[in-house]
Amino acid sequence: MADTPPVTAPRTDAVRHHDPRVRGFASDNYAGVHPEVLAAIALANGGHQVAYGEDDYTAHLQDVFRAHFGPRAEAFPVFNGTGANVVALQALTERWGAVVCAASAHIHVDEGGAPERMGGLKLLTVPTPDGKLTPDLIDREAWGFDDEHRAQPQVVSITQSTELGTCYTPEEIRAICDHAHERGLAVHLDGSRIANAAATLGVPLRAFTTDAGVDMLSFGGTKNGLLLGECVVVLNPERVRAMKHLRKLSMQLASKMRFVSVQFEALLAGDLWLRSAGHANAMARRLESAVRAVEGVTVVRPVQANAVFARLPREVSERLQKRYRFYFWDESTGEVRWMCSFDTTEEDVDSFAAALAEEMAVHSA
């Protein structure tokens, strides 16, 4: 008979399973939860509150979002960014509808086909040099209206800040919205890093959303210090329908929603959203400056938010990845992406830049 492994008594307390000193530049999703957000979650705990969004925190959250986006805004908390985008795009389209987006858009590249498989949507993608759509680029796919053989363009989806780290100006978004609306298309903004864009532009959130003509917004929280949760924000109620049913149908209705809503209150009721995003952006600029000084490293895209894109020898990146986590952006060219977050420190940046210089020196020796 085989030996029976010893039975280990179950633990009765939580154990830390990671080294909190480890830092990386792979994604702002790697960062932990902002202490002010954790405190808000604890504040909302205790006692009983009505489930599924009928709680006091979610009710108050509407006022918080309206302070930023105007009196008609309505926020629908969801679990994650993919869910937010799928719910928002479903609310703006009919079953035969299609979405015009950049070829680099997250909804096309990084959501595992969820808009297509879960939302039943056709994505009409347009190559862009900098991740940003323009009216002329939109027209490459916004055609064939009333052609029964073609999925019907009904929405333009843009990302702010973009997947390539660039930011639309309010004027650029206004031009897109005016152009889309003239053609009967709605405009959705994927704002997974919307706070970083606002910090860069130095304008209120509504300046490039509500005031620019955006109809629907996916508002990101986890990349800016939340534990979990994003919000679908309806900016133009005339463009959408059945939001509460779509959220439930898409498995994005939280039972204990108060703990999602109170995080957004902590983020948006004061200036935490702007402080955190502004800090992440500043660390990205510091990183850009440091790596530009390393011979053999080329920063290949404008640093307008909290991302730095660079090109360096592949073997250097692979060795450096053993010391710091980050991802290749384009395997064919050796382009990598380094992300900063609300808790990135100057020491983190300087240590990473020093490690990069060391690895480049080894490569050049």
Tab-separated table of C-alpha atoms in Angstrom:
chain	number	residue	atom	x	y	z
A	1	MET	CA	0.000	0.000	0.000
A	2	ALA	CA	1.293	3.431	-0.903
A	3	ASP	CA	2.222	5.714	1.920
A	4	THR	CA	-0.541	8.108	2.853
A	5	PRO	CA	0.680	11.700	2.913
A	6	PRO	CA	0.489	13.337	6.307
A	7	VAL	CA	-2.573	15.428	7.000
A	8	THR	CA	-1.800	19.067	7.700
A	9	ALA	CA	-4.090	20.836	10.103
A	10	PRO	CA	-5.908	23.733	8.451
A	11	ARG	CA	-4.659	27.191	9.292
A	12	THR	CA	-6.906	29.487	11.221
A	13	ASP	CA	-5.330	32.739	10.085
A	14	ALA	CA	-4.420	34.432	6.813
A	15	VAL	CA	-0.840	34.195	5.579
A	16	ARG	CA	1.034	36.593	3.311
A	17	HIS	CA	2.192	34.645	0.281
A	18	HIS	CA	4.104	37.358	-1.556
A	19	ASP	CA	7.040	39.676	-0.977
A	20	PRO	CA	5.644	43.226	-0.868
A	21	ARG	CA	9.076	44.586	-1.749
A	22	VAL	CA	8.889	43.155	-5.261
A	23	ARG	CA	8.108	45.811	-7.846
A	24	GLY	CA	7.453	45.668	-11.554
A	25	PHE	CA	6.498	47.698	-14.601
A	26	ALA	CA	4.259	45.192	-16.365
A	27	SER	CA	0.858	46.730	-15.642
A	28	ASP	CA	-0.870	49.188	-13.350
A	29	ASN	CA	-3.109	46.220	-12.511
A	30	TYR	CA	-0.158	44.693	-10.636
A	31	ALA	CA	-0.350	47.405	-7.982
A	32	GLY	CA	-2.209	46.848	-4.748
A	33	VAL	CA	-5.186	48.760	-3.386
A	34	HIS	CA	-4.798	52.374	-2.371
A	35	PRO	CA	-4.964	52.687	1.449
A	36	GLU	CA	-7.752	55.259	1.199
A	37	VAL	CA	-9.818	52.805	-0.840
A	38	LEU	CA	-9.209	50.008	1.658
A	39	ALA	CA	-10.340	52.331	4.436
A	40	ALA	CA	-13.524	53.107	2.498
A	41	ILE	CA	-14.310	49.410	2.086
A	42	ALA	CA	-13.937	48.921	5.831
A	43	LEU	CA	-16.185	51.949	6.425
A	44	ALA	CA	-18.932	50.387	4.311
A	45	ASN	CA	-18.739	47.089	6.196
A	46	GLY	CA	-20.964	46.114	9.083
A	47	GLY	CA	-24.706	45.868	9.328
A	48	HIS	CA	-27.032	44.964	6.490
A	49	GLN	CA	-27.633	46.883	3.280
A	50	VAL	CA	-30.030	46.013	0.477
A	51	ALA	CA	-28.330	43.872	-2.176
A	52	TYR	CA	-27.921	44.282	-5.947
A	53	GLY	CA	-27.404	48.031	-5.979
A	54	GLU	CA	-30.315	49.167	-3.850
A	55	ASP	CA	-27.927	50.208	-1.078
A	56	ASP	CA	-27.182	53.692	0.240
A	57	TYR	CA	-23.643	53.747	-1.185
A	58	THR	CA	-24.716	53.071	-4.760
A	59	ALA	CA	-27.490	55.653	-4.446
A	60	HIS	CA	-24.998	58.281	-3.276
A	61	LEU	CA	-22.586	57.297	-6.030
A	62	GLN	CA	-24.954	58.767	-8.600
A	63	ASP	CA	-24.398	62.233	-7.132
A	64	VAL	CA	-20.640	61.675	-7.160
A	65	PHE	CA	-20.605	60.812	-10.858
A	66	ARG	CA	-23.003	63.630	-11.740
A	67	ALA	CA	-20.658	66.101	-10.107
A	68	HIS	CA	-18.043	65.061	-12.668
A	69	PHE	CA	-20.147	64.295	-15.738
A	70	GLY	CA	-23.316	66.369	-15.471
A	71	PRO	CA	-26.864	65.977	-14.173
A	72	ARG	CA	-27.957	63.328	-16.692
A	73	ALA	CA	-25.137	60.895	-15.954
A	74	GLU	CA	-26.077	57.531	-14.480
A	75	ALA	CA	-23.478	55.080	-13.178
A	76	PHE	CA	-23.802	51.297	-13.261
A	77	PRO	CA	-21.017	49.597	-11.272
A	78	VAL	CA	-19.707	46.344	-12.746
A	79	PHE	CA	-16.960	43.876	-11.910
A	80	ASN	CA	-14.301	44.539	-14.553
A	81	GLY	CA	-13.285	46.438	-17.658
A	82	THR	CA	-14.218	43.759	-20.155
A	83	GLY	CA	-17.669	43.557	-18.621
A	84	ALA	CA	-18.013	47.334	-18.694
A	85	ASN	CA	-17.141	47.511	-22.384
A	86	VAL	CA	-19.368	44.619	-23.408
A	87	VAL	CA	-22.358	45.966	-21.472
A	88	ALA	CA	-21.844	49.496	-22.790
A	89	LEU	CA	-21.498	48.434	-26.422
A	90	GLN	CA	-24.507	46.130	-26.196
A	91	ALA	CA	-26.568	49.027	-24.870
A	92	LEU	CA	-25.668	51.131	-27.902
A	93	THR	CA	-26.243	48.555	-30.647
A	94	GLU	CA	-28.860	46.349	-32.197
A	95	ARG	CA	-28.271	42.677	-32.974
A	96	TRP	CA	-26.971	43.540	-36.436
A	97	GLY	CA	-24.804	46.385	-35.164
A	98	ALA	CA	-21.073	46.879	-35.551
A	99	VAL	CA	-18.484	48.946	-33.692
A	100	VAL	CA	-15.763	50.997	-35.398
A	101	CYS	CA	-12.564	51.011	-33.342
A	102	ALA	CA	-8.800	51.307	-33.684
A	103	ALA	CA	-6.972	48.099	-34.576
A	104	SER	CA	-5.021	48.515	-31.329
A	105	ALA	CA	-8.170	48.905	-29.213
A	106	HIS	CA	-8.434	46.800	-26.084
A	107	ILE	CA	-11.871	45.561	-27.128
A	108	HIS	CA	-10.244	44.081	-30.237
A	109	VAL	CA	-6.850	42.906	-28.988
A	110	ASP	CA	-7.122	42.064	-25.302
A	111	GLU	CA	-10.611	40.905	-24.379
A	112	GLY	CA	-10.499	37.332	-25.637
A	113	GLY	CA	-13.272	37.855	-28.166
A	114	ALA	CA	-15.754	38.862	-25.449
A	115	PRO	CA	-17.394	41.650	-27.502
A	116	GLU	CA	-17.963	39.157	-30.308
A	117	ARG	CA	-18.864	36.023	-28.354
A	118	MET	CA	-20.627	37.537	-25.350
A	119	GLY	CA	-21.924	40.753	-26.892
A	120	GLY	CA	-22.623	39.414	-30.365
A	121	LEU	CA	-20.885	42.424	-31.889
A	122	LYS	CA	-18.929	42.877	-35.084
A	123	LEU	CA	-15.770	44.962	-34.625
A	124	LEU	CA	-14.705	47.014	-37.636
A	125	THR	CA	-11.050	47.826	-36.974
A	126	VAL	CA	-8.979	50.639	-38.432
A	127	PRO	CA	-5.155	50.797	-38.320
A	128	THR	CA	-3.928	53.990	-36.657
A	129	PRO	CA	-0.382	55.350	-36.292
A	130	ASP	CA	-0.847	56.477	-32.696
A	131	GLY	CA	-3.880	54.576	-31.387
A	132	LYS	CA	-6.211	57.497	-32.101
A	133	LEU	CA	-9.146	57.542	-34.493
A	134	THR	CA	-10.004	60.579	-36.601
A	135	PRO	CA	-13.127	61.376	-38.626
A	136	ASP	CA	-11.322	60.343	-41.823
A	137	LEU	CA	-10.181	57.060	-40.294
A	138	ILE	CA	-13.696	56.339	-39.030
A	139	ASP	CA	-15.027	56.695	-42.554
A	140	ARG	CA	-12.883	53.784	-43.692
A	141	GLU	CA	-15.386	51.507	-41.957
A	142	ALA	CA	-18.446	53.722	-41.416
A	143	TRP	CA	-20.171	52.847	-44.681
A	144	GLY	CA	-22.623	50.355	-46.129
A	145	PHE	CA	-25.578	51.732	-44.215
A	146	ASP	CA	-28.744	49.794	-44.996
A	147	ASP	CA	-26.715	47.157	-46.862
A	148	GLU	CA	-28.217	43.904	-45.637
A	149	HIS	CA	-24.997	42.047	-46.427
A	150	ARG	CA	-22.882	44.116	-44.063
A	151	ALA	CA	-22.931	44.491	-40.290
A	152	GLN	CA	-24.252	47.980	-39.669
A	153	PRO	CA	-21.868	50.538	-38.142
A	154	GLN	CA	-23.686	51.919	-35.107
A	155	VAL	CA	-20.960	52.898	-32.629
A	156	VAL	CA	-17.513	54.458	-32.648
A	157	SER	CA	-15.412	53.299	-29.689
A	158	ILE	CA	-12.321	55.258	-28.661
A	159	THR	CA	-9.926	54.753	-25.745
A	160	GLN	CA	-8.656	57.511	-23.435
A	161	SER	CA	-5.757	57.276	-22.815
A	162	THR	CA	-5.115	54.969	-25.763
A	163	GLU	CA	-3.478	51.567	-25.726
A	164	LEU	CA	-0.381	53.251	-27.179
A	165	GLY	CA	-0.182	55.723	-24.301
A	166	THR	CA	-1.445	58.725	-26.251
A	167	CYS	CA	-4.235	61.106	-25.266
A	168	TYR	CA	-7.021	62.654	-27.311
A	169	THR	CA	-7.560	66.371	-26.783
A	170	PRO	CA	-11.120	67.521	-26.025
A	171	GLU	CA	-11.211	69.087	-29.488
A	172	GLU	CA	-10.255	65.803	-31.154
A	173	ILE	CA	-13.010	63.946	-29.315
A	174	ARG	CA	-15.523	66.659	-30.148
A	175	ALA	CA	-14.639	66.297	-33.845
A	176	ILE	CA	-15.119	62.514	-33.623
A	177	CYS	CA	-18.466	62.862	-31.832
A	178	ASP	CA	-19.782	65.462	-34.254
A	179	HIS	CA	-18.729	63.326	-37.215
A	180	ALA	CA	-20.187	60.127	-35.737
A	181	HIS	CA	-23.467	61.745	-34.751
A	182	GLU	CA	-23.898	63.242	-38.227
A	183	ARG	CA	-23.820	59.662	-39.503
A	184	GLY	CA	-26.170	58.357	-36.848
A	185	LEU	CA	-23.441	56.607	-34.847
A	186	ALA	CA	-23.118	56.740	-31.068
A	187	VAL	CA	-19.741	57.255	-29.363
A	188	HIS	CA	-18.376	55.056	-26.589
A	189	LEU	CA	-15.248	55.911	-24.642
A	190	ASP	CA	-13.212	53.148	-23.014
A	191	GLY	CA	-11.812	55.000	-20.018
A	192	SER	CA	-9.784	52.320	-18.304
A	193	ARG	CA	-7.103	55.006	-17.793
A	194	ILE	CA	-9.360	58.039	-18.052
A	195	ALA	CA	-7.882	59.613	-14.920
A	196	ASN	CA	-4.386	59.495	-16.410
A	197	ALA	CA	-5.657	61.321	-19.490
A	198	ALA	CA	-7.367	64.020	-17.415
A	199	ALA	CA	-4.182	64.502	-15.377
A	200	THR	CA	-2.153	64.933	-18.559
A	201	LEU	CA	-4.633	67.289	-20.211
A	202	GLY	CA	-5.251	69.320	-17.066
A	203	VAL	CA	-8.995	69.485	-17.684
A	204	PRO	CA	-12.096	68.185	-15.862
A	205	LEU	CA	-13.331	64.711	-16.768
A	206	ARG	CA	-16.430	66.074	-18.458
A	207	ALA	CA	-14.372	68.291	-20.809
A	208	PHE	CA	-13.551	65.356	-23.082
A	209	THR	CA	-16.630	63.225	-22.339
A	210	THR	CA	-20.014	64.851	-21.697
A	211	ASP	CA	-19.076	68.266	-23.067
A	212	ALA	CA	-17.440	66.732	-26.142
A	213	GLY	CA	-20.516	64.662	-27.017
A	214	VAL	CA	-19.587	61.167	-25.778
A	215	ASP	CA	-22.702	59.037	-25.265
A	216	MET	CA	-21.402	56.213	-23.084
A	217	LEU	CA	-18.357	55.748	-20.906
A	218	SER	CA	-16.542	52.786	-19.368
A	219	PHE	CA	-14.909	54.327	-16.294
A	220	GLY	CA	-11.842	52.505	-15.011
A	221	GLY	CA	-11.024	52.025	-11.360
A	222	THR	CA	-8.698	49.070	-10.856
A	223	LYS	CA	-5.820	50.660	-12.782
A	224	ASN	CA	-6.052	53.657	-10.461
A	225	GLY	CA	-5.999	51.993	-7.069
A	226	LEU	CA	-9.310	50.143	-6.639
A	227	LEU	CA	-9.589	46.563	-5.427
A	228	LEU	CA	-12.065	45.679	-8.155
A	229	GLY	CA	-14.785	47.347	-10.115
A	230	GLU	CA	-15.430	49.614	-13.077
A	231	CYS	CA	-18.485	51.678	-13.947
A	232	VAL	CA	-20.580	51.950	-17.073
A	233	VAL	CA	-21.646	55.588	-17.167
A	234	VAL	CA	-24.558	56.618	-19.343
A	235	LEU	CA	-23.954	60.196	-20.466
A	236	ASN	CA	-26.703	60.453	-23.085
A	237	PRO	CA	-29.830	58.583	-21.910
A	238	GLU	CA	-31.491	58.960	-25.320
A	239	ARG	CA	-28.915	56.627	-26.850
A	240	VAL	CA	-29.343	53.623	-24.544
A	241	ARG	CA	-31.974	51.292	-23.212
A	242	ALA	CA	-32.382	48.460	-20.728
A	243	MET	CA	-29.068	49.024	-18.980
A	244	LYS	CA	-30.049	47.228	-15.796
A	245	HIS	CA	-31.188	44.178	-17.754
A	246	LEU	CA	-28.031	44.092	-19.874
A	247	ARG	CA	-25.826	44.317	-16.781
A	248	LYS	CA	-27.577	41.343	-15.197
A	249	LEU	CA	-27.652	39.371	-18.443
A	250	SER	CA	-23.905	39.952	-18.832
A	251	MET	CA	-23.185	38.585	-15.335
A	252	GLN	CA	-21.946	41.974	-14.128
A	253	LEU	CA	-24.470	42.642	-11.343
A	254	ALA	CA	-22.756	42.540	-7.951
A	255	SER	CA	-24.883	41.332	-5.057
A	256	LYS	CA	-22.876	43.259	-2.437
A	257	MET	CA	-22.569	46.304	-4.665
A	258	ARG	CA	-21.981	48.706	-1.796
A	259	PHE	CA	-18.353	47.511	-1.668
A	260	VAL	CA	-17.830	48.396	-5.319
A	261	SER	CA	-19.648	51.722	-5.070
A	262	VAL	CA	-17.852	52.951	-1.968
A	263	GLN	CA	-14.513	52.494	-3.723
A	264	PHE	CA	-15.579	54.878	-6.468
A	265	GLU	CA	-16.820	57.315	-3.857
A	266	ALA	CA	-13.382	57.244	-2.224
A	267	LEU	CA	-11.769	57.730	-5.623
A	268	LEU	CA	-14.005	60.487	-7.012
A	269	ALA	CA	-15.601	62.398	-4.144
A	270	GLY	CA	-12.275	64.114	-3.489
A	271	ASP	CA	-9.099	64.308	-5.532
A	272	LEU	CA	-7.721	60.791	-5.003
A	273	TRP	CA	-8.352	59.909	-8.652
A	274	LEU	CA	-6.280	62.876	-9.813
A	275	ARG	CA	-3.521	62.540	-7.233
A	276	SER	CA	-2.990	58.886	-8.036
A	277	ALA	CA	-3.096	59.299	-11.804
A	278	GLY	CA	-0.912	62.396	-11.734
A	279	HIS	CA	1.689	60.540	-9.696
A	280	ALA	CA	1.687	57.565	-12.086
A	281	ASN	CA	2.130	59.937	-15.025
A	282	ALA	CA	4.992	61.728	-13.289
A	283	MET	CA	6.759	58.438	-12.670
A	284	ALA	CA	6.376	57.540	-16.343
A	285	ARG	CA	7.999	60.832	-17.329
A	286	ARG	CA	10.820	60.166	-14.884
A	287	LEU	CA	11.262	56.689	-16.342
A	288	GLU	CA	11.281	58.053	-19.886
A	289	SER	CA	13.998	60.538	-19.003
A	290	ALA	CA	16.093	57.877	-17.278
A	291	VAL	CA	15.925	55.266	-20.040
A	292	ARG	CA	16.585	57.805	-22.796
A	293	ALA	CA	19.989	58.295	-21.180
A	294	VAL	CA	20.851	54.603	-21.654
A	295	GLU	CA	22.729	54.051	-24.905
A	296	GLY	CA	21.014	51.527	-27.165
A	297	VAL	CA	17.514	52.151	-25.779
A	298	THR	CA	15.001	54.051	-27.916
A	299	VAL	CA	11.717	55.450	-26.602
A	300	VAL	CA	9.430	54.909	-29.578
A	301	ARG	CA	6.152	56.598	-28.621
A	302	PRO	CA	5.132	59.853	-26.933
A	303	VAL	CA	4.801	59.526	-23.158
A	304	GLN	CA	1.484	61.248	-22.491
A	305	ALA	CA	0.089	59.155	-19.634
A	306	ASN	CA	1.600	56.395	-17.480
A	307	ALA	CA	3.117	54.174	-20.186
A	308	VAL	CA	6.598	54.126	-21.705
A	309	PHE	CA	7.179	52.194	-24.932
A	310	ALA	CA	10.783	51.420	-25.858
A	311	ARG	CA	12.877	49.299	-28.182
A	312	LEU	CA	16.046	47.510	-27.071
A	313	PRO	CA	17.854	44.257	-27.844
A	314	ARG	CA	15.615	41.290	-27.163
A	315	GLU	CA	18.186	39.423	-25.100
A	316	VAL	CA	18.533	42.456	-22.835
A	317	SER	CA	14.773	42.550	-22.287
A	318	GLU	CA	14.692	38.830	-21.511
A	319	ARG	CA	17.444	39.161	-18.898
A	320	LEU	CA	15.856	42.263	-17.414
A	321	GLN	CA	12.510	40.462	-17.155
A	322	LYS	CA	14.127	38.090	-14.645
A	323	ARG	CA	14.650	41.090	-12.375
A	324	TYR	CA	11.504	43.114	-13.121
A	325	ARG	CA	8.210	42.032	-14.642
A	326	PHE	CA	7.169	43.732	-17.889
A	327	TYR	CA	5.780	42.672	-21.250
A	328	PHE	CA	6.800	42.733	-24.865
A	329	TRP	CA	4.444	44.940	-26.841
A	330	ASP	CA	5.593	43.848	-30.293
A	331	GLU	CA	7.508	40.583	-30.422
A	332	SER	CA	8.593	41.184	-34.020
A	333	THR	CA	10.387	44.466	-33.303
A	334	GLY	CA	11.448	43.945	-29.702
A	335	GLU	CA	9.250	46.811	-28.507
A	336	VAL	CA	8.370	46.622	-24.806
A	337	ARG	CA	5.927	48.482	-22.584
A	338	TRP	CA	6.667	49.757	-19.091
A	339	MET	CA	3.742	50.890	-16.941
A	340	CYS	CA	3.773	53.052	-13.824
A	341	SER	CA	1.076	53.071	-11.159
A	342	PHE	CA	-0.138	55.066	-8.174
A	343	ASP	CA	2.385	53.356	-5.908
A	344	THR	CA	5.432	53.505	-8.187
A	345	THR	CA	8.195	55.368	-6.345
A	346	GLU	CA	11.148	57.393	-7.567
A	347	GLU	CA	13.366	54.667	-6.106
A	348	ASP	CA	11.507	52.046	-8.157
A	349	VAL	CA	12.129	54.009	-11.343
A	350	ASP	CA	15.764	54.755	-10.600
A	351	SER	CA	16.518	51.159	-9.611
A	352	PHE	CA	14.895	49.852	-12.783
A	353	ALA	CA	16.800	52.329	-14.963
A	354	ALA	CA	20.052	51.321	-13.262
A	355	ALA	CA	19.294	47.628	-13.884
A	356	LEU	CA	18.548	48.403	-17.528
A	357	ALA	CA	21.870	50.228	-17.862
A	358	GLU	CA	23.682	47.264	-16.311
A	359	GLU	CA	22.123	44.802	-18.729
A	360	MET	CA	22.862	47.041	-21.706
A	361	ALA	CA	26.486	47.315	-20.589
A	362	VAL	CA	26.752	43.519	-20.451
A	363	HIS	CA	25.229	43.325	-23.927
A	364	SER	CA	27.671	45.880	-25.331
A	365	ALA	CA	30.770	44.410	-23.691
